[in-house]
């Protein structure tokens, strides 16, 4: 199942990102190696980040979001996790 994680930065998110970026990326790396990170990166307007992952359940996706160093250390002031269905571009694995 595919899930979208939206992390919205708090007021000092940009300053804190520099401190915790390595831990954030290290935490996502096992998922990435397993092919479960479909897309991830920051918004260029500095509002936060988008992470699209494959997870077994909504609970697992929420746990991943809550345990992320950006959540733990307050870079993300608010986090949303939503189930997602890809429509375009069409993909055999997502139809």
mmCIF file of C-alpha atoms in Angstrom:
data_model
loop_
_atom_site.group_PDB
_atom_site.id
_atom_site.type_symbol
_atom_site.label_atom_id
_atom_site.label_comp_id
_atom_site.label_asym_id
_atom_site.label_seq_id
_atom_site.Cartn_x
_atom_site.Cartn_y
_atom_site.Cartn_z
ATOM 1 C CA UNK A 1 0.000 0.000 0.000
ATOM 2 C CA UNK A 2 1.201 3.485 -0.807
ATOM 3 C CA UNK A 3 1.137 6.335 1.712
ATOM 4 C CA UNK A 4 1.924 10.029 1.545
ATOM 5 C CA UNK A 5 3.629 11.633 4.533
ATOM 6 C CA UNK A 6 3.387 15.417 4.666
ATOM 7 C CA UNK A 7 5.649 17.058 7.230
ATOM 8 C CA UNK A 8 5.030 20.751 7.850
ATOM 9 C CA UNK A 9 7.963 22.678 9.325
ATOM 10 C CA UNK A 10 7.682 24.672 12.510
ATOM 11 C CA UNK A 11 9.067 28.224 12.834
ATOM 12 C CA UNK A 12 12.665 27.057 13.394
ATOM 13 C CA UNK A 13 12.427 24.042 11.091
ATOM 14 C CA UNK A 14 15.039 25.261 8.618
ATOM 15 C CA UNK A 15 17.675 25.776 11.314
ATOM 16 C CA UNK A 16 16.924 22.393 12.916
ATOM 17 C CA UNK A 17 17.005 20.582 9.550
ATOM 18 C CA UNK A 18 20.735 21.223 9.258
ATOM 19 C CA UNK A 19 21.313 19.540 12.618
ATOM 20 C CA UNK A 20 19.118 16.467 12.088
ATOM 21 C CA UNK A 21 19.305 15.887 8.302
ATOM 22 C CA UNK A 22 21.827 13.031 8.527
ATOM 23 C CA UNK A 23 19.714 11.158 11.105
ATOM 24 C CA UNK A 24 16.571 11.762 9.015
ATOM 25 C CA UNK A 25 18.183 10.310 5.872
ATOM 26 C CA UNK A 26 19.792 7.445 7.803
ATOM 27 C CA UNK A 27 16.382 6.539 9.213
ATOM 28 C CA UNK A 28 14.840 6.377 5.740
ATOM 29 C CA UNK A 29 17.734 4.444 4.215
ATOM 30 C CA UNK A 30 16.537 0.900 5.143
ATOM 31 C CA UNK A 31 13.174 1.662 3.511
ATOM 32 C CA UNK A 32 14.958 3.139 0.510
ATOM 33 C CA UNK A 33 17.198 0.074 0.109
ATOM 34 C CA UNK A 34 14.090 -2.121 0.248
ATOM 35 C CA UNK A 35 12.528 -0.087 -2.568
ATOM 36 C CA UNK A 36 9.803 1.247 -0.291
ATOM 37 C CA UNK A 37 10.612 4.968 -0.636
ATOM 38 C CA UNK A 38 8.974 6.048 -3.879
ATOM 39 C CA UNK A 39 9.703 9.767 -3.571
ATOM 40 C CA UNK A 40 11.040 12.039 -0.855
ATOM 41 C CA UNK A 41 12.268 15.580 -0.515
ATOM 42 C CA UNK A 42 11.680 19.062 0.868
ATOM 43 C CA UNK A 43 9.324 21.659 -0.545
ATOM 44 C CA UNK A 44 11.366 24.421 -2.146
ATOM 45 C CA UNK A 45 9.231 27.069 -0.429
ATOM 46 C CA UNK A 46 10.544 25.721 2.903
ATOM 47 C CA UNK A 47 7.058 24.696 4.080
ATOM 48 C CA UNK A 48 8.134 21.140 4.891
ATOM 49 C CA UNK A 49 8.628 17.804 3.148
ATOM 50 C CA UNK A 50 6.845 15.153 1.130
ATOM 51 C CA UNK A 51 7.619 11.457 1.548
ATOM 52 C CA UNK A 52 5.823 8.754 -0.429
ATOM 53 C CA UNK A 53 6.382 5.236 0.866
ATOM 54 C CA UNK A 54 5.142 1.687 0.568
ATOM 55 C CA UNK A 55 4.004 0.264 3.918
ATOM 56 C CA UNK A 56 1.993 -2.730 5.050
ATOM 57 C CA UNK A 57 -0.616 -0.641 6.870
ATOM 58 C CA UNK A 58 -1.638 2.874 7.812
ATOM 59 C CA UNK A 59 -0.382 2.130 11.324
ATOM 60 C CA UNK A 60 3.084 1.269 9.997
ATOM 61 C CA UNK A 61 3.174 4.434 7.880
ATOM 62 C CA UNK A 62 2.142 6.530 10.901
ATOM 63 C CA UNK A 63 4.833 4.866 13.023
ATOM 64 C CA UNK A 64 7.472 5.654 10.397
ATOM 65 C CA UNK A 65 6.347 9.293 10.361
ATOM 66 C CA UNK A 66 6.254 9.600 14.157
ATOM 67 C CA UNK A 67 9.690 7.995 14.629
ATOM 68 C CA UNK A 68 11.356 10.152 11.963
ATOM 69 C CA UNK A 69 14.014 12.417 13.522
ATOM 70 C CA UNK A 70 12.368 15.428 11.863
ATOM 71 C CA UNK A 71 9.206 14.672 13.866
ATOM 72 C CA UNK A 72 11.006 13.682 17.070
ATOM 73 C CA UNK A 73 13.165 16.831 17.108
ATOM 74 C CA UNK A 74 10.411 19.266 16.149
ATOM 75 C CA UNK A 75 11.412 20.119 12.611
ATOM 76 C CA UNK A 76 7.949 18.921 11.586
ATOM 77 C CA UNK A 77 5.441 20.903 13.606
ATOM 78 C CA UNK A 78 2.621 18.873 12.074
ATOM 79 C CA UNK A 79 2.605 15.550 10.220
ATOM 80 C CA UNK A 80 -0.161 14.075 8.084
ATOM 81 C CA UNK A 81 -0.215 10.503 6.753
ATOM 82 C CA UNK A 82 -2.650 9.572 3.986
ATOM 83 C CA UNK A 83 -3.264 6.408 1.948
ATOM 84 C CA UNK A 84 -2.581 7.139 -1.708
ATOM 85 C CA UNK A 85 -3.594 5.639 -5.041
ATOM 86 C CA UNK A 86 -1.481 6.565 -8.052
ATOM 87 C CA UNK A 87 -3.486 7.280 -11.200
ATOM 88 C CA UNK A 88 -0.958 9.053 -13.419
ATOM 89 C CA UNK A 89 1.421 8.261 -14.825
ATOM 90 C CA UNK A 90 -0.127 4.853 -15.336
ATOM 91 C CA UNK A 91 1.934 2.055 -13.878
ATOM 92 C CA UNK A 92 1.278 -1.661 -14.041
ATOM 93 C CA UNK A 93 2.164 -2.027 -10.360
ATOM 94 C CA UNK A 94 -0.212 0.796 -9.317
ATOM 95 C CA UNK A 95 -3.303 0.125 -11.439
#
